[in-house]
Coordinates of C-alpha atoms in Angstrom, one line a residue:
X29 CA 77.0 -31.3 -51.0
X30 CA 74.4 -32.8 -53.7
X31 CA 71.0 -33.2 -52.1
X32 CA 67.9 -34.5 -53.7
X33 CA 64.3 -33.7 -52.3
X34 CA 62.1 -36.7 -53.0
X35 CA 58.1 -36.6 -53.3
X36 CA 55.2 -38.2 -55.0
X37 CA 53.9 -34.7 -55.8
X38 CA 55.6 -31.8 -57.4
X39 CA 53.3 -29.4 -55.8
X40 CA 54.3 -30.8 -52.2
X41 CA 58.1 -29.9 -53.1
X42 CA 57.3 -26.6 -54.2
X43 CA 54.9 -25.3 -51.9
X44 CA 56.5 -26.7 -49.0
X45 CA 60.0 -27.7 -49.3
X46 CA 61.0 -24.4 -51.7
X47 CA 62.6 -22.3 -48.9
X48 CA 64.9 -25.2 -47.6
X49 CA 66.0 -25.8 -51.3
X50 CA 66.7 -22.2 -52.0
X51 CA 68.8 -21.9 -49.0
X52 CA 70.9 -24.9 -49.5
X53 CA 71.2 -23.5 -53.2
X54 CA 72.6 -19.9 -51.6
X55 CA 75.0 -22.0 -49.5
X56 CA 76.6 -23.5 -52.9
X57 CA 75.0 -27.1 -52.7
X58 CA 73.5 -28.8 -55.9
X59 CA 69.9 -29.4 -55.0
X60 CA 67.3 -31.8 -57.0
X61 CA 63.7 -31.8 -57.0
X62 CA 62.7 -35.7 -57.7
X63 CA 59.0 -35.8 -58.3
X64 CA 56.6 -37.2 -60.9
X65 CA 55.8 -34.2 -63.7
X66 CA 53.0 -32.0 -62.7
X67 CA 51.8 -28.1 -62.8
X68 CA 54.7 -26.9 -60.7
X69 CA 57.4 -29.3 -62.2
X70 CA 58.9 -26.8 -65.0
X71 CA 58.9 -23.9 -62.0
X72 CA 61.8 -25.5 -60.1
X73 CA 64.1 -24.3 -62.7
X74 CA 63.7 -20.6 -62.3
X75 CA 64.8 -21.3 -58.5
X76 CA 68.1 -22.8 -59.8
X77 CA 66.7 -26.4 -58.8
X78 CA 66.8 -29.1 -61.5
X79 CA 63.8 -31.4 -61.6
X80 CA 64.1 -35.0 -62.2
X81 CA 61.2 -36.9 -63.1
X82 CA 59.7 -40.3 -62.2
X83 CA 56.6 -42.3 -62.4
X84 CA 55.0 -43.5 -59.8
X85 CA 51.1 -44.7 -58.9
X86 CA 50.0 -43.0 -55.7
X87 CA 47.0 -45.2 -55.0
X88 CA 48.3 -48.6 -56.5
X89 CA 48.7 -51.4 -54.3
X90 CA 49.8 -53.9 -57.1
X91 CA 53.0 -55.5 -55.8
X92 CA 54.5 -55.6 -59.5
X93 CA 53.8 -51.8 -60.0
X94 CA 54.9 -50.9 -56.5
X95 CA 58.4 -52.7 -57.5
X96 CA 58.8 -50.9 -60.7
X97 CA 58.0 -47.7 -58.9
X98 CA 61.2 -48.2 -56.4
X99 CA 63.0 -49.1 -59.8
X100 CA 62.1 -45.9 -61.3
X101 CA 63.2 -44.2 -58.3
X102 CA 66.4 -46.0 -58.4
X103 CA 66.8 -44.9 -62.1
X104 CA 66.1 -41.2 -61.2
X105 CA 68.6 -41.3 -58.7
X106 CA 71.6 -43.5 -59.7
X107 CA 73.1 -40.8 -62.4
X108 CA 73.0 -37.9 -59.7
X109 CA 75.6 -39.2 -57.4
X110 CA 73.6 -37.7 -54.2
X111 CA 75.4 -37.2 -51.2
X112 CA 71.9 -37.0 -49.2
X113 CA 68.4 -37.7 -50.1
X114 CA 65.5 -36.5 -47.9
X115 CA 62.0 -38.0 -48.8
X116 CA 58.6 -36.9 -47.9
X117 CA 55.1 -39.2 -47.5
X118 CA 54.7 -42.7 -47.2
X119 CA 55.7 -44.1 -50.7
X120 CA 58.4 -42.1 -51.1
X121 CA 59.6 -42.6 -47.8
X122 CA 59.6 -46.6 -48.1
X123 CA 60.6 -47.0 -51.9
X124 CA 62.9 -44.0 -51.8
X125 CA 64.7 -45.1 -49.0
X126 CA 64.9 -48.7 -50.4
X127 CA 66.2 -47.1 -53.9
X128 CA 68.6 -44.5 -52.2
X129 CA 70.3 -47.6 -50.4
X130 CA 70.7 -49.6 -53.7
X131 CA 72.1 -46.2 -55.7
X132 CA 74.2 -46.1 -52.5
X133 CA 73.3 -42.7 -51.4
X134 CA 75.3 -42.0 -48.3
X135 CA 72.5 -40.3 -46.3
X136 CA 68.9 -40.6 -46.2
X137 CA 66.4 -38.4 -43.9
X138 CA 62.9 -39.2 -44.1
X139 CA 59.9 -36.8 -42.9
X140 CA 56.8 -38.1 -41.2
X141 CA 54.4 -35.7 -41.1
X142 CA 51.3 -38.0 -39.5
X143 CA 50.5 -41.4 -39.4
X144 CA 47.3 -40.8 -41.3
X145 CA 43.5 -41.7 -41.0
X146 CA 44.2 -45.2 -40.5
X147 CA 45.4 -44.4 -36.8
X148 CA 42.1 -42.7 -36.1
X149 CA 39.8 -45.3 -35.8
X150 CA 40.2 -49.2 -34.5
X151 CA 38.1 -51.1 -37.6
X152 CA 39.7 -54.5 -38.6
X153 CA 40.4 -52.8 -42.1
X154 CA 42.7 -50.2 -40.2
X155 CA 44.4 -52.5 -38.0
X156 CA 45.5 -54.5 -40.9
X157 CA 46.7 -51.4 -42.9
X158 CA 48.4 -50.1 -39.9
X159 CA 50.4 -53.5 -39.1
X160 CA 51.6 -53.3 -42.7
X161 CA 52.8 -49.7 -42.7
X162 CA 54.4 -50.5 -39.0
X163 CA 56.3 -53.5 -40.8
X164 CA 57.3 -51.4 -43.7
X165 CA 58.6 -48.4 -41.8
X166 CA 60.5 -50.7 -39.5
X167 CA 62.4 -52.0 -42.3
X168 CA 63.0 -48.7 -44.0
X169 CA 63.9 -47.0 -40.7
X170 CA 66.7 -49.3 -40.3
X171 CA 68.2 -48.2 -43.5
X172 CA 67.5 -44.1 -42.7
X173 CA 69.8 -42.0 -41.0
X174 CA 67.2 -39.9 -39.4
X175 CA 63.3 -39.9 -39.7
X176 CA 61.9 -36.2 -38.8
X177 CA 58.8 -36.0 -37.3
X178 CA 56.8 -33.0 -36.9
X179 CA 54.9 -34.0 -33.3
X180 CA 56.2 -35.7 -30.3
X181 CA 53.1 -38.4 -30.1
X182 CA 53.5 -40.1 -33.3
X183 CA 57.6 -41.0 -32.8
X184 CA 56.6 -42.2 -29.1
X185 CA 54.2 -44.4 -30.6
X186 CA 56.2 -45.9 -33.2
X187 CA 59.2 -46.5 -30.6
X188 CA 56.9 -48.3 -28.1
X189 CA 56.0 -50.7 -31.0
X190 CA 59.3 -51.4 -31.8
X191 CA 59.2 -49.8 -35.2
X192 CA 61.8 -47.2 -34.7
X193 CA 65.1 -46.9 -32.6
X194 CA 64.9 -43.5 -30.2
X195 CA 68.3 -42.5 -31.6
X196 CA 66.7 -42.5 -35.2
X197 CA 63.9 -40.0 -34.2
X198 CA 64.4 -36.0 -34.9
X199 CA 61.6 -33.3 -34.3
X200 CA 61.0 -30.4 -36.1
X201 CA 57.7 -29.1 -35.3
X202 CA 56.1 -28.4 -38.9
X203 CA 57.2 -27.4 -42.3
X204 CA 56.9 -23.8 -41.3
X205 CA 54.8 -20.8 -42.5
X206 CA 55.8 -17.4 -43.6
X207 CA 54.5 -15.3 -40.5
X208 CA 55.4 -12.3 -42.4
X209 CA 52.8 -13.2 -45.1
X210 CA 50.2 -14.8 -42.5
X211 CA 49.5 -11.6 -40.6
X212 CA 46.0 -10.0 -40.4
X213 CA 47.0 -6.3 -41.0
X214 CA 48.1 -7.5 -44.3
X215 CA 44.6 -7.5 -45.4
X216 CA 43.1 -3.9 -45.7
X217 CA 40.1 -2.9 -43.6
X218 CA 37.9 -2.3 -46.5
X219 CA 38.7 -5.7 -47.8
X220 CA 37.3 -7.5 -44.7
X221 CA 34.3 -5.0 -44.7
X222 CA 33.4 -6.0 -47.9
X223 CA 34.0 -9.5 -47.4
X224 CA 31.5 -9.1 -44.2
X225 CA 28.6 -7.3 -46.2
X226 CA 29.1 -9.9 -49.4
X227 CA 28.5 -12.8 -46.8
X228 CA 25.9 -10.9 -44.6
X229 CA 27.8 -10.9 -41.6
X230 CA 27.8 -7.3 -40.6
X231 CA 28.1 -6.9 -36.9
X232 CA 28.8 -10.7 -36.4
X233 CA 31.2 -12.5 -34.0
X234 CA 32.8 -15.1 -36.3
X235 CA 33.7 -18.5 -35.6
X236 CA 35.9 -20.0 -38.4
X237 CA 36.8 -23.8 -39.4
X238 CA 38.9 -24.6 -42.3
X239 CA 39.2 -28.4 -43.1
X240 CA 38.2 -30.7 -45.3
X241 CA 34.4 -31.8 -44.8
X242 CA 35.1 -35.1 -43.4
X243 CA 33.9 -36.2 -40.0
X244 CA 37.1 -37.1 -38.4
X245 CA 38.1 -33.4 -38.8
X246 CA 35.4 -32.8 -36.2
X247 CA 32.8 -31.6 -38.5
X248 CA 29.9 -33.2 -36.6
X249 CA 31.1 -31.8 -33.6
X250 CA 31.3 -28.3 -34.8
X251 CA 27.7 -28.5 -36.2
X252 CA 26.8 -29.4 -32.6
X253 CA 28.5 -26.8 -31.1
X254 CA 26.9 -24.0 -33.4
X255 CA 23.5 -25.5 -32.4
X256 CA 24.0 -25.5 -28.8
X257 CA 24.9 -21.7 -29.2
X258 CA 22.4 -20.7 -31.4
X259 CA 20.8 -18.6 -28.4
X260 CA 24.0 -16.2 -29.3
X261 CA 22.4 -14.4 -32.1
X262 CA 25.5 -12.3 -32.6
X263 CA 27.7 -15.2 -33.1
X264 CA 28.3 -16.7 -36.8
X265 CA 29.8 -20.3 -37.4
X266 CA 31.6 -20.8 -40.7
X267 CA 32.7 -23.8 -42.4
X268 CA 35.3 -23.7 -45.3
X269 CA 36.2 -26.5 -47.0
X270 CA 34.7 -28.8 -49.7
X271 CA 33.3 -32.3 -49.6
X272 CA 35.7 -35.5 -50.3
X273 CA 33.9 -37.2 -53.0
X274 CA 34.6 -41.1 -52.7
X275 CA 35.5 -40.7 -49.2
X276 CA 33.5 -42.7 -47.0
X277 CA 34.1 -40.4 -44.1
X278 CA 33.3 -37.3 -46.3
X279 CA 29.9 -35.3 -44.7
X280 CA 27.3 -35.0 -47.2
X281 CA 26.0 -31.7 -48.8
X282 CA 22.5 -32.2 -47.5
X283 CA 24.1 -32.2 -43.7
X284 CA 26.7 -29.4 -44.3
X285 CA 23.6 -27.0 -45.7
X286 CA 21.6 -27.7 -42.4
X287 CA 21.9 -26.4 -39.0
X288 CA 23.4 -23.1 -37.6
X289 CA 26.4 -23.2 -40.0
X290 CA 27.4 -21.1 -43.1
X291 CA 29.1 -23.7 -45.1
X292 CA 30.9 -21.8 -47.7
X293 CA 32.7 -24.9 -49.6
X294 CA 35.9 -24.3 -51.2
X295 CA 37.3 -20.7 -51.4
X296 CA 40.4 -19.2 -52.7
X297 CA 40.2 -16.4 -50.0
X298 CA 41.5 -18.2 -47.0
X299 CA 43.8 -15.3 -45.9
X300 CA 41.0 -12.8 -45.8
X301 CA 38.4 -15.3 -44.1
X302 CA 40.9 -16.0 -41.5
X303 CA 41.6 -12.1 -40.8
X304 CA 37.8 -11.5 -40.5
X305 CA 37.7 -14.4 -37.9
X306 CA 37.2 -13.6 -34.5
X307 CA 37.9 -17.4 -32.9
X308 CA 39.2 -20.2 -35.0
X309 CA 38.2 -23.9 -34.4
X310 CA 39.4 -27.1 -35.5
X311 CA 38.3 -30.4 -33.4
X312 CA 40.0 -32.8 -35.4
X313 CA 40.6 -36.4 -34.4
X314 CA 44.1 -36.6 -35.4
X315 CA 46.9 -34.6 -37.4
X316 CA 50.3 -34.4 -38.1
X317 CA 50.7 -30.4 -37.4
X318 CA 47.6 -28.8 -39.0
X319 CA 48.9 -26.3 -41.1
X320 CA 45.6 -23.9 -40.8
X321 CA 46.3 -24.1 -37.0
X322 CA 49.6 -22.5 -37.8
X323 CA 47.9 -19.9 -40.0
X324 CA 45.4 -18.9 -37.8
X325 CA 47.7 -18.7 -34.8
X326 CA 50.3 -16.3 -36.7
X327 CA 47.0 -14.4 -37.5
X328 CA 46.4 -13.7 -33.8
X329 CA 43.4 -15.6 -33.6
X330 CA 42.2 -17.5 -30.2
X331 CA 42.4 -21.1 -31.1
X332 CA 39.8 -24.0 -30.0
X333 CA 41.0 -27.2 -30.7
X334 CA 41.6 -30.9 -29.3
X335 CA 44.1 -32.3 -27.3
X336 CA 44.6 -34.7 -29.8
X337 CA 47.8 -35.8 -31.9
X338 CA 49.2 -32.8 -33.5
X339 CA 46.8 -30.2 -32.7
X340 CA 48.0 -30.1 -29.1
X341 CA 51.4 -28.9 -30.9
X342 CA 50.1 -25.5 -31.7
X343 CA 48.0 -24.5 -28.5
X344 CA 49.2 -23.9 -25.1
X345 CA 46.1 -24.9 -22.9
X346 CA 44.9 -21.3 -21.5
X347 CA 47.6 -19.1 -23.0
X348 CA 46.8 -18.9 -26.9
X349 CA 43.8 -20.9 -27.1
X350 CA 41.9 -23.8 -25.4
X351 CA 42.4 -27.8 -25.6
X352 CA 39.2 -29.7 -25.4
X353 CA 38.7 -33.7 -25.3
X354 CA 38.0 -35.5 -29.2
X355 CA 34.5 -35.8 -30.0
X356 CA 33.1 -33.4 -27.1
X357 CA 30.8 -30.9 -28.8
X358 CA 29.7 -29.7 -25.0
X359 CA 33.3 -28.8 -24.3
X360 CA 33.6 -27.3 -27.8
X361 CA 30.6 -24.8 -27.3
X362 CA 31.5 -24.2 -24.0
X363 CA 35.0 -22.9 -24.6
X364 CA 33.6 -20.7 -27.7
X365 CA 30.9 -19.4 -25.6
X366 CA 33.8 -18.4 -23.1
X367 CA 35.9 -16.4 -25.9
X368 CA 32.5 -14.8 -27.1
X369 CA 32.0 -13.5 -23.4
X370 CA 35.5 -12.5 -22.9
X371 CA 36.8 -10.6 -25.9
X372 CA 39.9 -9.1 -23.8
X373 CA 40.9 -12.3 -23.3
X374 CA 40.4 -13.4 -27.1
X375 CA 42.8 -10.4 -27.8
X376 CA 45.5 -11.6 -25.5
X377 CA 45.3 -15.4 -26.5
X378 CA 45.6 -14.1 -30.1
X379 CA 49.0 -12.0 -29.5
X380 CA 50.4 -15.0 -27.5
X381 CA 49.5 -17.2 -30.6
X382 CA 51.2 -14.6 -33.0
X383 CA 54.4 -14.6 -30.6
X384 CA 54.3 -18.5 -30.6
X385 CA 54.2 -18.7 -34.4
X386 CA 57.0 -16.8 -34.8
X387 CA 59.1 -18.3 -32.2
X388 CA 58.6 -21.9 -33.2
X389 CA 56.6 -22.3 -36.3
X390 CA 58.3 -19.5 -38.5
X391 CA 59.6 -20.8 -41.9
X392 CA 63.1 -19.1 -41.0
X393 CA 63.2 -21.2 -37.9
X394 CA 62.4 -24.5 -39.4
X395 CA 64.7 -23.9 -42.3
X396 CA 67.6 -23.3 -39.8
X397 CA 66.9 -26.5 -37.9
X398 CA 67.1 -28.5 -41.3
X399 CA 70.3 -26.9 -42.4
X400 CA 71.6 -27.8 -38.8
X401 CA 70.3 -31.6 -39.4
X402 CA 71.8 -31.8 -42.7
X403 CA 75.1 -30.6 -41.4
X404 CA 75.5 -33.1 -38.6
X405 CA 74.5 -35.9 -41.1
X406 CA 77.0 -34.7 -44.0
X407 CA 79.3 -37.6 -44.7

């Protein structure tokens, strides 16, 4: 079988699709990475994957440029004589499916990792964009053989709106994580002790949140919960994640540097910081399936997150963490305080999370599910 993986970023394919691509090659299939040229483009070759370049403007809405993008993808696909095309993210899903049909690719699979921030607030602009997205997806999904979703809520919503037929829906929860890599014991104790000393956190119980510093990640609620629990002097809240310049939903630096939270901005040592944490928090309003929650779960951290689309896929309430209502800083503070006061339950929840991560979210299991799907759709 000859299969192409189409994305708007070489980084996306290299970081998140490589295990699937490698397994296909091991089985004797021909695999192409079809993407714009970026820093990772040349690296595919060392894995036996031929990279095929095409051009697309990620933020453009100019109809002539968008039609040209469809043509560019068609030109990239036509000589490959693909048996199957797997597309990722919104524009490649829409344009790639159209181009794939024109190029007569027998089987086309789309992956929808989440419906995005336009589905969080009901502003006039968001409603207009949602209407457009749904019309385009309805057209595209008629041409696709299967559409993979990473959570149960998004396909249920789209099916209720008549955007997708139920027989086109296939759920594979997350792109998978390497649970052997995301293991707290991989970080030496002396490294953790050194990190704590460098951040002046010796003898602290650490609450960690890793996310872009934008409001719909629940940043405001996180800061409010930290303020509500300021009486617990042993407790230290940490936020890791940079501001998103140009995004109207981004928190400002003055806010981030205020209150009872240690804001660290961008960091490259997320693995060590997560290993150092005692409680992991993500009060997000909506996600696909948040990778940071998967990583923290794999590293045996008890989770407090929202009962929202995507987030609730990772937590079994009361087993490996707690689910709280969206935008509820009081509930967030209450659950963090409960975990602070019950260290034995923190440990049990962390262990339960590790077992869940291995069983459901490990990359080997996710790859197995994708290979099974490819085999079913092979024509």
